[in-house]
Short mmCIF file of C-alpha atoms in Angstrom, two decimals:
data_model
loop_
_atom_site.label_atom_id
_atom_site.label_comp_id
_atom_site.label_asym_id
_atom_site.label_seq_id
_atom_site.Cartn_x
_atom_site.Cartn_y
_atom_site.Cartn_z
CA MET A 29 -85.32 135.87 -112.00
CA ASN A 30 -86.89 138.89 -110.44
CA ASN A 31 -90.61 138.47 -109.88
CA ASN A 32 -92.51 141.33 -108.36
CA GLN A 33 -95.76 139.36 -108.25
CA LEU A 34 -94.58 137.13 -105.41
CA THR A 35 -96.34 137.18 -102.06
CA PRO A 36 -94.79 139.67 -99.62
CA LEU A 37 -92.78 138.02 -96.88
CA SER A 38 -93.60 138.05 -93.20
CA GLU A 39 -91.20 139.40 -90.58
CA GLU A 40 -90.55 135.82 -89.48
CA GLU A 41 -89.62 134.78 -93.01
CA GLU A 42 -87.25 137.71 -93.39
CA GLN A 43 -85.66 136.88 -90.03
CA LEU A 44 -85.17 133.27 -91.05
CA ALA A 45 -83.70 134.26 -94.40
CA ALA A 46 -81.17 136.52 -92.65
CA GLY A 47 -80.37 133.84 -90.07
CA TYR A 48 -79.90 131.26 -92.82
CA VAL A 49 -77.41 133.45 -94.66
CA LEU A 50 -75.58 134.34 -91.44
CA GLY A 51 -75.50 130.66 -90.47
CA ASP A 52 -76.97 131.23 -87.03
CA LEU A 53 -80.27 129.34 -87.21
CA THR A 54 -81.19 127.03 -84.36
CA ASP A 55 -82.37 123.50 -85.18
CA ALA A 56 -85.95 124.59 -84.57
CA GLU A 57 -85.52 127.52 -86.92
CA VAL A 58 -84.07 125.28 -89.63
CA THR A 59 -87.12 123.04 -89.32
CA ARG A 60 -89.43 126.05 -89.50
CA LEU A 61 -87.59 127.43 -92.52
CA GLU A 62 -87.90 124.09 -94.30
CA GLN A 63 -91.66 124.16 -93.72
CA LEU A 64 -91.96 127.72 -94.99
CA LEU A 65 -89.85 127.06 -98.06
CA VAL A 66 -92.24 124.46 -99.45
CA ASP A 67 -93.90 126.03 -102.47
CA ASN A 68 -92.67 129.47 -101.49
CA PRO A 69 -90.55 130.84 -104.34
CA ALA A 70 -90.65 134.31 -102.80
CA LEU A 71 -88.78 133.06 -99.74
CA GLN A 72 -86.28 131.18 -101.90
CA GLN A 73 -85.64 134.35 -103.88
CA GLU A 74 -85.33 136.35 -100.69
CA ILE A 75 -82.59 134.06 -99.44
CA GLN A 76 -80.69 134.65 -102.67
CA ALA A 77 -81.17 138.41 -102.35
CA VAL A 78 -79.98 138.44 -98.74
CA GLN A 79 -77.01 136.26 -99.67
CA THR A 80 -76.11 138.64 -102.49
CA SER A 81 -76.38 141.63 -100.16
CA LEU A 82 -73.89 140.00 -97.82
CA ASP A 83 -71.61 138.75 -100.60
CA LEU A 84 -71.25 142.27 -101.94
CA LEU A 85 -70.42 143.81 -98.57
CA SER A 86 -66.68 143.69 -99.21
CA GLN A 87 -67.14 145.83 -102.31
CA ALA A 88 -68.18 148.74 -100.10
CA LEU A 89 -64.61 149.02 -98.77
CA PRO A 90 -62.68 152.12 -99.81
CA THR A 91 -60.31 150.94 -102.52
CA VAL A 92 -56.67 150.51 -101.57
CA PRO A 93 -54.69 150.45 -104.82
CA ALA A 94 -52.60 147.31 -105.18
CA PRO A 95 -48.84 148.06 -105.27
CA ALA A 96 -47.59 148.60 -108.81
CA SER A 97 -44.96 145.89 -108.35
CA LEU A 98 -47.67 143.29 -107.77
CA ARG A 99 -48.98 143.61 -111.31
CA ALA A 100 -45.65 142.52 -112.77
CA LYS A 101 -45.50 139.49 -110.48
CA ILE A 102 -48.88 138.34 -111.72
CA VAL A 103 -49.00 139.43 -115.32
CA ASP A 104 -45.37 138.55 -116.10
CA ALA A 105 -45.51 135.20 -114.31
CA PRO A 106 -44.46 132.13 -116.35
CA ALA A 107 -46.86 130.97 -119.01
CA ILE A 108 -50.32 129.96 -118.01
CA ALA A 109 -50.94 126.24 -118.03
CA PRO A 110 -53.61 124.97 -120.42
CA VAL A 111 -56.93 125.00 -118.68
CA LEU A 112 -58.50 121.81 -119.86
CA THR A 113 -56.34 118.84 -118.94
CA PRO A 114 -57.52 115.26 -119.30
CA PRO A 115 -58.31 113.56 -115.99
CA SER A 116 -55.58 111.32 -114.69
CA SER A 117 -56.13 107.60 -114.78
CA ARG A 118 -55.88 107.55 -110.99
CA ARG A 119 -58.72 109.97 -110.71
CA SER A 120 -60.75 108.07 -113.29
CA GLY A 121 -60.29 104.92 -111.26
CA ALA A 122 -61.43 106.67 -108.13
CA LEU A 123 -64.34 108.06 -110.04
CA LEU A 124 -65.45 104.60 -111.09
CA LYS A 125 -65.09 103.34 -107.55
CA GLY A 126 -67.24 106.14 -106.23
CA LEU A 127 -69.78 105.92 -108.99
CA ALA A 128 -72.14 103.70 -107.07
CA GLY A 129 -72.58 106.37 -104.47
CA LEU A 130 -72.61 109.32 -106.74
CA GLY A 131 -76.29 109.15 -107.57
CA ALA A 132 -77.25 109.38 -103.95
CA ILE A 133 -74.74 112.12 -103.21
CA ALA A 134 -75.80 114.13 -106.24
CA LEU A 135 -79.41 113.90 -105.22
CA LEU A 136 -78.50 115.07 -101.78
CA LEU A 137 -76.45 117.99 -102.99
CA LEU A 138 -78.58 119.15 -105.83
CA GLY A 139 -82.06 118.57 -104.46
CA ALA A 140 -83.57 121.99 -104.90
CA ASP A 141 -85.49 121.87 -101.67
CA ASN A 142 -82.92 120.33 -99.39
CA TRP A 143 -82.18 123.51 -97.51
CA ARG A 144 -81.31 121.79 -94.27
CA LEU A 145 -78.56 119.86 -95.95
CA ARG A 146 -77.19 122.91 -97.67
CA TYR A 147 -77.29 124.80 -94.42
CA GLN A 148 -75.55 122.10 -92.48
CA LEU A 149 -72.95 121.55 -95.16
CA GLY A 150 -72.10 125.19 -94.80
CA LEU A 151 -71.38 124.91 -91.13
CA ALA A 152 -69.06 122.87 -89.02
CA GLN A 153 -68.56 122.76 -85.34
CA GLN A 154 -65.65 122.76 -83.02
CA VAL A 155 -65.16 120.05 -80.47
CA SER A 156 -65.87 120.63 -76.85
CA SER A 157 -64.64 118.19 -74.30
CA ASP A 158 -68.11 117.59 -72.93
CA ARG A 159 -69.21 116.22 -76.31
CA VAL A 160 -66.30 113.79 -76.31
CA ALA A 161 -67.19 112.76 -72.77
CA ALA A 162 -70.84 112.33 -73.73
CA ILE A 163 -69.94 109.86 -76.47
CA LEU A 164 -67.36 108.03 -74.38
CA GLN A 165 -69.97 107.56 -71.66
CA GLN A 166 -72.10 105.51 -74.05
CA PRO A 167 -71.49 101.83 -73.21
CA ASN A 168 -71.17 100.83 -76.87
CA SER A 169 -69.09 103.78 -78.15
CA ARG A 170 -66.41 102.73 -80.65
CA LEU A 171 -63.11 103.98 -81.95
CA ILE A 172 -62.23 103.35 -85.59
CA ALA A 173 -58.59 103.60 -86.69
CA LEU A 174 -57.73 105.40 -89.91
CA THR A 175 -54.37 105.16 -91.61
CA ALA A 176 -52.84 107.01 -94.52
CA ASN A 177 -51.95 105.47 -97.85
CA ASP A 178 -48.65 107.24 -98.30
CA SER A 179 -47.84 109.33 -95.24
CA ALA A 180 -47.36 108.93 -91.51
CA ALA A 181 -50.79 110.36 -90.78
CA ALA A 182 -52.99 108.32 -88.48
CA GLY A 183 -56.03 108.93 -86.41
CA THR A 184 -59.25 107.73 -84.90
CA LEU A 185 -62.93 108.37 -85.20
CA LEU A 186 -65.13 108.17 -82.13
CA PHE A 187 -68.82 107.38 -82.48
CA THR A 188 -71.71 105.46 -81.01
CA PRO A 189 -73.18 102.76 -83.29
CA GLY A 190 -76.68 103.72 -84.35
CA ARG A 191 -76.01 107.36 -83.59
CA TRP A 192 -74.15 108.63 -86.61
CA GLN A 193 -75.54 112.11 -85.97
CA GLU A 194 -72.43 113.01 -84.00
CA VAL A 195 -68.89 111.81 -84.56
CA ILE A 196 -65.54 113.11 -83.37
CA VAL A 197 -62.32 112.78 -85.30
CA SER A 198 -58.74 113.13 -84.17
CA PHE A 199 -55.76 112.90 -86.53
CA GLY A 200 -52.07 113.55 -86.29
CA ASP A 201 -49.35 114.20 -88.88
CA LEU A 202 -51.83 115.02 -91.61
CA PRO A 203 -50.08 117.49 -93.93
CA PRO A 204 -51.59 121.00 -93.89
CA LEU A 205 -53.20 121.83 -97.23
CA PRO A 206 -52.94 124.95 -99.38
CA PRO A 207 -55.68 127.44 -98.53
CA ASP A 208 -57.80 126.43 -101.50
CA GLN A 209 -58.04 122.77 -100.51
CA VAL A 210 -59.80 120.91 -97.73
CA TYR A 211 -59.96 117.42 -96.34
CA ARG A 212 -63.37 115.76 -96.57
CA MET A 213 -64.56 112.67 -94.74
CA TRP A 214 -66.88 110.01 -96.14
CA LEU A 215 -68.69 106.93 -94.89
CA ALA A 216 -69.15 104.00 -97.27
CA LEU A 217 -72.12 101.72 -96.70
CA GLU A 218 -72.52 98.03 -97.51
CA ASN A 219 -75.13 98.88 -100.15
CA GLY A 220 -72.61 100.98 -102.09
CA GLU A 221 -73.87 104.37 -100.95
CA ILE A 222 -71.41 106.97 -99.74
CA ILE A 223 -72.37 109.51 -97.10
CA TYR A 224 -70.63 112.84 -96.74
CA CYS A 225 -69.60 113.57 -93.15
CA GLY A 226 -67.97 116.98 -93.29
CA GLU A 227 -64.79 118.85 -94.09
CA PHE A 228 -61.82 120.01 -92.08
CA ASN A 229 -58.37 121.53 -92.20
CA THR A 230 -55.40 120.72 -90.05
CA GLU A 231 -53.72 122.90 -87.51
CA SER A 232 -50.25 124.07 -88.49
CA ASP A 233 -48.73 121.04 -86.72
CA GLY A 234 -50.79 118.61 -88.80
CA SER A 235 -53.24 117.78 -86.03
CA VAL A 236 -57.01 117.68 -86.38
CA PHE A 237 -59.65 117.50 -83.70
CA VAL A 238 -63.14 118.12 -85.01
CA ARG A 239 -66.71 117.19 -84.33
CA PHE A 240 -69.03 116.39 -87.21
CA THR A 241 -72.77 116.22 -87.22
CA PRO A 242 -73.25 114.51 -90.60
CA PRO A 243 -76.41 115.74 -92.28
CA GLU A 244 -77.22 112.25 -93.52
CA THR A 245 -77.23 109.02 -91.53
CA PRO A 246 -77.12 105.44 -92.81
CA PRO A 247 -80.58 104.00 -93.53
CA GLN A 248 -81.99 101.66 -90.86
CA GLY A 249 -80.37 98.25 -91.07
CA VAL A 250 -77.65 99.24 -93.55
CA LYS A 251 -74.18 98.75 -92.13
CA ALA A 252 -71.29 101.14 -92.61
CA THR A 253 -68.21 99.36 -93.89
CA GLU A 254 -65.53 101.95 -94.41
CA LEU A 255 -64.44 105.50 -93.64
CA PHE A 256 -62.19 107.50 -95.90
CA VAL A 257 -60.76 110.99 -96.24
CA THR A 258 -60.26 112.81 -99.55
CA ILE A 259 -58.56 116.02 -100.60
CA ASP A 260 -60.75 118.40 -102.55
CA ALA A 261 -60.75 121.99 -103.73
CA SER A 262 -62.58 123.99 -101.07
CA ALA A 263 -64.64 125.77 -103.71
CA ASP A 264 -65.92 122.47 -105.13
CA ALA A 265 -69.04 120.69 -104.03
CA PRO A 266 -68.16 117.58 -101.99
CA ASP A 267 -67.22 114.72 -104.30
CA PRO A 268 -66.34 111.25 -102.98
CA ALA A 269 -64.16 110.64 -106.05
CA GLY A 270 -61.47 113.00 -104.76
CA THR A 271 -57.99 111.67 -104.01
CA ARG A 272 -58.15 109.34 -101.01
CA VAL A 273 -55.52 110.00 -98.38
CA MET A 274 -56.77 108.02 -95.39
CA GLU A 275 -58.95 104.97 -94.90
CA GLY A 276 -60.32 102.89 -92.09
CA THR A 277 -62.45 99.74 -91.91
CA ILE A 278 -65.45 99.60 -89.64
CA MET B 21 -85.17 153.50 -108.07
CA PHE B 22 -81.75 152.32 -109.18
CA CYS B 23 -80.38 153.08 -112.58
CA PHE B 24 -77.60 150.66 -113.38
CA TYR B 25 -75.97 150.12 -116.69
CA THR B 26 -74.26 147.02 -117.95
CA ALA B 27 -71.24 148.45 -119.70
CA PRO B 28 -67.97 146.59 -119.07
CA GLU B 29 -65.56 148.08 -116.59
CA ALA B 30 -62.94 150.26 -118.25
CA PRO B 31 -59.42 149.06 -117.50
CA PRO B 32 -56.84 151.57 -116.27
CA PHE B 33 -54.08 150.10 -118.41
CA SER B 34 -54.04 149.25 -122.06
CA MET B 35 -54.05 145.56 -122.85
CA ALA B 36 -52.04 144.09 -125.63
CA LEU B 37 -54.13 141.95 -127.94
CA MET B 38 -57.25 142.36 -125.83
CA SER B 39 -59.75 145.07 -126.47
CA PRO B 40 -60.03 147.42 -123.51
CA ASN B 41 -63.76 147.15 -123.97
CA ALA B 42 -63.82 143.38 -123.71
CA SER B 43 -66.52 142.24 -121.30
CA ASP B 44 -65.66 140.23 -118.22
CA ILE B 45 -67.11 137.15 -119.85
CA GLU B 46 -64.95 137.67 -122.94
CA LEU B 47 -61.88 138.07 -120.76
CA ILE B 48 -62.63 134.89 -118.84
CA GLU B 49 -63.28 132.95 -122.04
CA SER B 50 -60.05 134.27 -123.48
CA LEU B 51 -58.18 133.32 -120.31
CA ARG B 52 -59.64 129.84 -120.37
CA SER B 53 -58.51 129.40 -123.93
CA GLY B 54 -54.95 130.13 -122.79
CA ASN B 55 -54.47 133.81 -123.68
CA PRO B 56 -52.15 135.29 -121.02
CA ASP B 57 -53.12 138.84 -121.98
CA ALA B 58 -56.57 138.16 -120.62
CA LEU B 59 -55.09 137.74 -117.15
CA ALA B 60 -53.63 141.24 -117.38
CA GLY B 61 -57.03 142.55 -118.38
CA ILE B 62 -58.77 140.89 -115.46
CA TYR B 63 -56.06 141.98 -113.03
CA ASP B 64 -56.23 145.59 -114.22
CA ARG B 65 -59.95 145.53 -113.61
CA TYR B 66 -60.08 143.70 -110.30
CA GLY B 67 -56.56 143.53 -108.85
CA SER B 68 -57.18 146.37 -106.42
CA LEU B 69 -60.57 144.96 -105.43
CA VAL B 70 -59.00 141.66 -104.42
CA TYR B 71 -56.04 143.39 -102.75
CA THR B 72 -58.34 145.72 -100.79
CA ILE B 73 -60.34 142.81 -99.38
CA ALA B 74 -57.22 140.78 -98.63
CA LEU B 75 -55.63 143.72 -96.83
CA LYS B 76 -58.77 144.46 -94.82
CA ILE B 77 -58.84 140.91 -93.48
CA LEU B 78 -55.15 139.99 -93.29
CA LYS B 79 -53.94 143.47 -92.19
CA TYR B 80 -50.40 143.05 -93.55
CA PRO B 81 -49.60 144.31 -97.08
CA ALA B 82 -47.17 141.45 -97.73
CA GLU B 83 -49.85 138.87 -96.90
CA ALA B 84 -52.44 140.72 -98.95
CA GLU B 85 -50.06 140.79 -101.92
CA ASP B 86 -49.36 137.11 -101.53
CA LEU B 87 -53.05 136.21 -101.49
CA THR B 88 -53.83 138.48 -104.43
CA GLN B 89 -51.07 136.81 -106.38
CA GLU B 90 -52.35 133.36 -105.47
CA ILE B 91 -55.90 134.17 -106.53
CA PHE B 92 -54.97 135.61 -109.92
CA LEU B 93 -52.32 133.06 -110.76
CA ASN B 94 -54.75 130.25 -110.00
CA LEU B 95 -57.53 131.85 -111.97
CA PRO B 96 -56.68 130.15 -115.29
CA ASP B 97 -57.07 126.73 -113.73
CA LYS B 98 -60.37 127.48 -112.12
CA GLU B 99 -63.50 126.36 -113.86
CA LYS B 100 -65.71 127.33 -110.96
CA PHE B 101 -66.76 130.76 -112.11
CA ASP B 102 -70.13 130.61 -113.81
CA PRO B 103 -71.02 133.94 -115.45
CA LYS B 104 -74.71 132.99 -115.44
CA ARG B 105 -74.80 132.89 -111.66
CA ALA B 106 -72.60 135.78 -110.57
CA ALA B 107 -70.54 138.66 -111.86
CA LEU B 108 -66.78 138.15 -112.01
CA SER B 109 -66.37 140.92 -109.44
CA THR B 110 -68.66 139.03 -107.06
CA TYR B 111 -66.83 135.78 -107.63
CA LEU B 112 -63.44 137.38 -107.00
CA SER B 113 -64.55 139.32 -103.93
CA VAL B 114 -66.22 136.29 -102.34
CA LEU B 115 -63.17 134.19 -103.18
CA ALA B 116 -60.78 136.80 -101.73
CA ARG B 117 -62.71 137.02 -98.48
CA SER B 118 -63.05 133.28 -98.18
CA ARG B 119 -59.36 132.62 -98.78
CA ALA B 120 -58.28 135.44 -96.49
CA LEU B 121 -60.44 134.18 -93.62
CA ASN B 122 -59.13 130.70 -94.28
CA ARG B 123 -55.59 132.01 -93.86
CA LEU B 124 -56.56 133.63 -90.57
CA SER B 125 -58.01 130.32 -89.40
CA SER B 126 -54.93 128.39 -90.41
CA HIS B 127 -52.85 130.74 -88.31
CA GLY B 128 -54.26 128.86 -85.38
CA SER B 129 -56.89 130.93 -83.64
CA GLN B 130 -58.71 128.55 -81.35
CA GLN B 131 -61.71 130.76 -81.17
CA ARG B 132 -62.26 131.50 -84.79
CA SER B 133 -64.59 129.11 -86.47
CA LEU B 134 -63.38 127.89 -89.82
CA GLN B 135 -66.86 127.39 -90.73
CA LYS B 136 -68.08 130.92 -91.20
CA LEU B 137 -66.84 130.06 -94.64
CA LYS B 138 -69.72 128.72 -96.52
CA ARG B 139 -69.28 127.26 -99.94
CA LEU B 140 -68.69 129.99 -102.47
CA LEU B 141 -71.77 131.55 -103.98
CA PRO B 142 -74.36 129.01 -102.91
CA ASP B 143 -77.91 128.98 -104.19
CA ARG B 144 -77.42 131.57 -106.91
CA SER B 145 -79.47 131.56 -110.08
CA HIS B 146 -78.64 134.83 -111.84
CA VAL B 147 -76.56 138.00 -111.92
CA THR B 148 -78.31 140.84 -110.10
CA PRO B 149 -78.57 144.46 -111.30
CA LEU B 150 -76.18 145.68 -108.61
CA GLU B 151 -73.50 143.27 -109.85
CA GLN B 152 -73.97 144.60 -113.36
CA ALA B 153 -73.36 148.17 -112.30
CA SER B 154 -69.91 149.77 -112.55
CA GLN B 155 -67.55 149.21 -109.63
CA ALA B 156 -67.85 152.86 -108.63
CA GLU B 157 -71.62 152.82 -108.73
CA ARG B 158 -71.77 149.56 -106.82
CA LYS B 159 -69.43 150.88 -104.15
CA THR B 160 -71.45 154.07 -103.70
CA THR B 161 -74.71 152.15 -103.46
CA LEU B 162 -73.31 149.72 -100.90
CA GLN B 163 -71.70 152.46 -98.82
CA GLN B 164 -74.96 154.41 -98.78
CA ALA B 165 -76.87 151.31 -97.72
CA LEU B 166 -74.38 150.56 -94.95
CA ALA B 167 -74.53 154.16 -93.76
CA THR B 168 -78.25 153.77 -93.04
CA LEU B 169 -77.60 151.04 -90.47
CA PRO B 170 -77.28 151.87 -86.78
CA ASP B 171 -73.59 151.90 -85.80
CA GLN B 172 -73.73 148.79 -83.66
CA HIS B 173 -75.63 146.77 -86.27
CA ARG B 174 -73.01 147.68 -88.86
CA THR B 175 -70.13 146.95 -86.48
CA ILE B 176 -71.49 143.51 -85.65
CA LEU B 177 -72.02 142.65 -89.31
CA GLU B 178 -68.52 143.78 -90.19
CA MET B 179 -66.87 141.92 -87.30
CA ASN B 180 -68.63 138.79 -88.42
CA PHE B 181 -67.93 139.35 -92.09
CA PHE B 182 -64.38 140.67 -92.13
CA GLN B 183 -62.91 139.05 -89.04
CA GLY B 184 -64.80 135.77 -89.21
CA LEU B 185 -65.81 136.20 -85.57
CA SER B 186 -68.69 134.15 -84.19
CA HIS B 187 -71.58 135.88 -82.50
CA ALA B 188 -70.30 134.60 -79.16
CA GLU B 189 -66.89 136.15 -79.80
CA ILE B 190 -68.47 139.43 -80.83
CA ALA B 191 -70.64 139.41 -77.68
CA GLN B 192 -67.51 138.96 -75.61
CA GLN B 193 -65.56 141.70 -77.37
CA LEU B 194 -68.39 144.23 -77.29
CA ASN B 195 -69.50 143.14 -73.84
CA ILE B 196 -73.15 142.73 -74.83
CA PRO B 197 -75.45 139.71 -74.54
CA LEU B 198 -75.21 136.99 -77.20
CA GLY B 199 -78.91 137.29 -77.99
CA THR B 200 -78.45 140.99 -78.70
CA VAL B 201 -75.58 140.28 -81.10
CA LYS B 202 -77.64 137.71 -82.94
CA SER B 203 -80.70 139.91 -83.28
CA LYS B 204 -78.67 142.95 -84.34
CA ALA B 205 -76.71 140.94 -86.91
CA ARG B 206 -79.94 139.71 -88.45
CA LYS B 207 -81.59 143.11 -88.30
CA GLY B 208 -78.53 144.73 -89.82
CA LEU B 209 -78.50 142.28 -92.71
CA MET B 210 -82.26 142.57 -93.20
CA ASP B 211 -82.00 146.35 -93.34
CA LEU B 212 -79.06 146.21 -95.72
CA ARG B 213 -80.96 143.92 -98.04
CA GLN B 214 -84.09 146.09 -97.72
CA HIS B 215 -82.14 149.19 -98.65
CA LEU B 216 -80.60 147.52 -101.69
CA GLY B 217 -84.09 146.49 -102.81
CA GLU B 218 -84.49 145.33 -106.38
CA ALA B 219 -80.80 145.85 -107.08
CA VAL B 220 -80.04 142.50 -105.44
CA GLN B 221 -83.05 140.60 -106.81
#
């Protein structure tokens, strides 16, 4: 927990910690932060402290009492459902299917020192037309079709083989999700691994147009075989065993 | 420097079947075991906190009420809150902000990045002293810390935090260079953290 014996931080380290929490680090700064974080528990603790400072900011607001009528709507709502429900067989099946990739994903997500991945997972980027043009100008750029299992949703993914660092996705008729859920995209490899690409929400008309810079790329020589999209709770860590709603073969 | 105590928050209303002195952890455990009275206890403690944040971001009371309702009614099904990593007040306030900004994004702003929303409570290992303080004490401490920041640093932080605006959008609205926004946002956050000191360690 709190350790006052840690080495004092430099101005640069404090700047990087603040930039990390604000999500505004440049690529060079992420690389520098990764270097500094090696064997530097003081810097790791500082990031937590800065994050906490920001997380608590909303509790400085002057309190506006909630309307009295709201309490009745919440407290007198119909009975609360039991919390612990057994997983559905569908989900269990999906879990087994995704099991092969889970080890790799878990390592990626939980690796204590993988700050770049955590940072990049926390960010996403909007699409600019020049990025689409840049990919389309590659002679070998490809479009992969994705279709939905049980809806009219359809879409395409644009990428350049060998350059998985940047992909662009366009979907239509994908149902908007409740605010606490997100769509997540995954890439399945021929060796059974599953790579997380990023998450997105639809516009109100069901359309999606996003650019991903997946933090992980397929290992050299390992082919990607399939793309799929899952629905997940936005508060959950990415999990490839979520309900699949769209798939496409590469 | 700071003198925080760890007593549970006192609820403004009496709770049937739940002790008014029940800790947050006891309330959550009771809720998870299916006791509906626990929800009343948690709402009485944190309903206005969630509503305040929702209203600040969404602006309209009806929308703030709707989000507050959604958060509390979904609480029994959520297994995400880990009392070893954060206080319940932190979890609820981060959740309220995240969901409110998500609603703003889903209303279709082309400029607003969805992705200011990081995963909830990343990289946490423990509950800090400031989170263990009473709501009133925490609010006073945070307000005092914010008051020490230069006006523009605080404004930039708040535009980013409560409106989900990117630094580029803030630069445009305030008519100042992007680099200035970035450096002032970082400096503002560094100073805030510095002022809070050991309370957030």
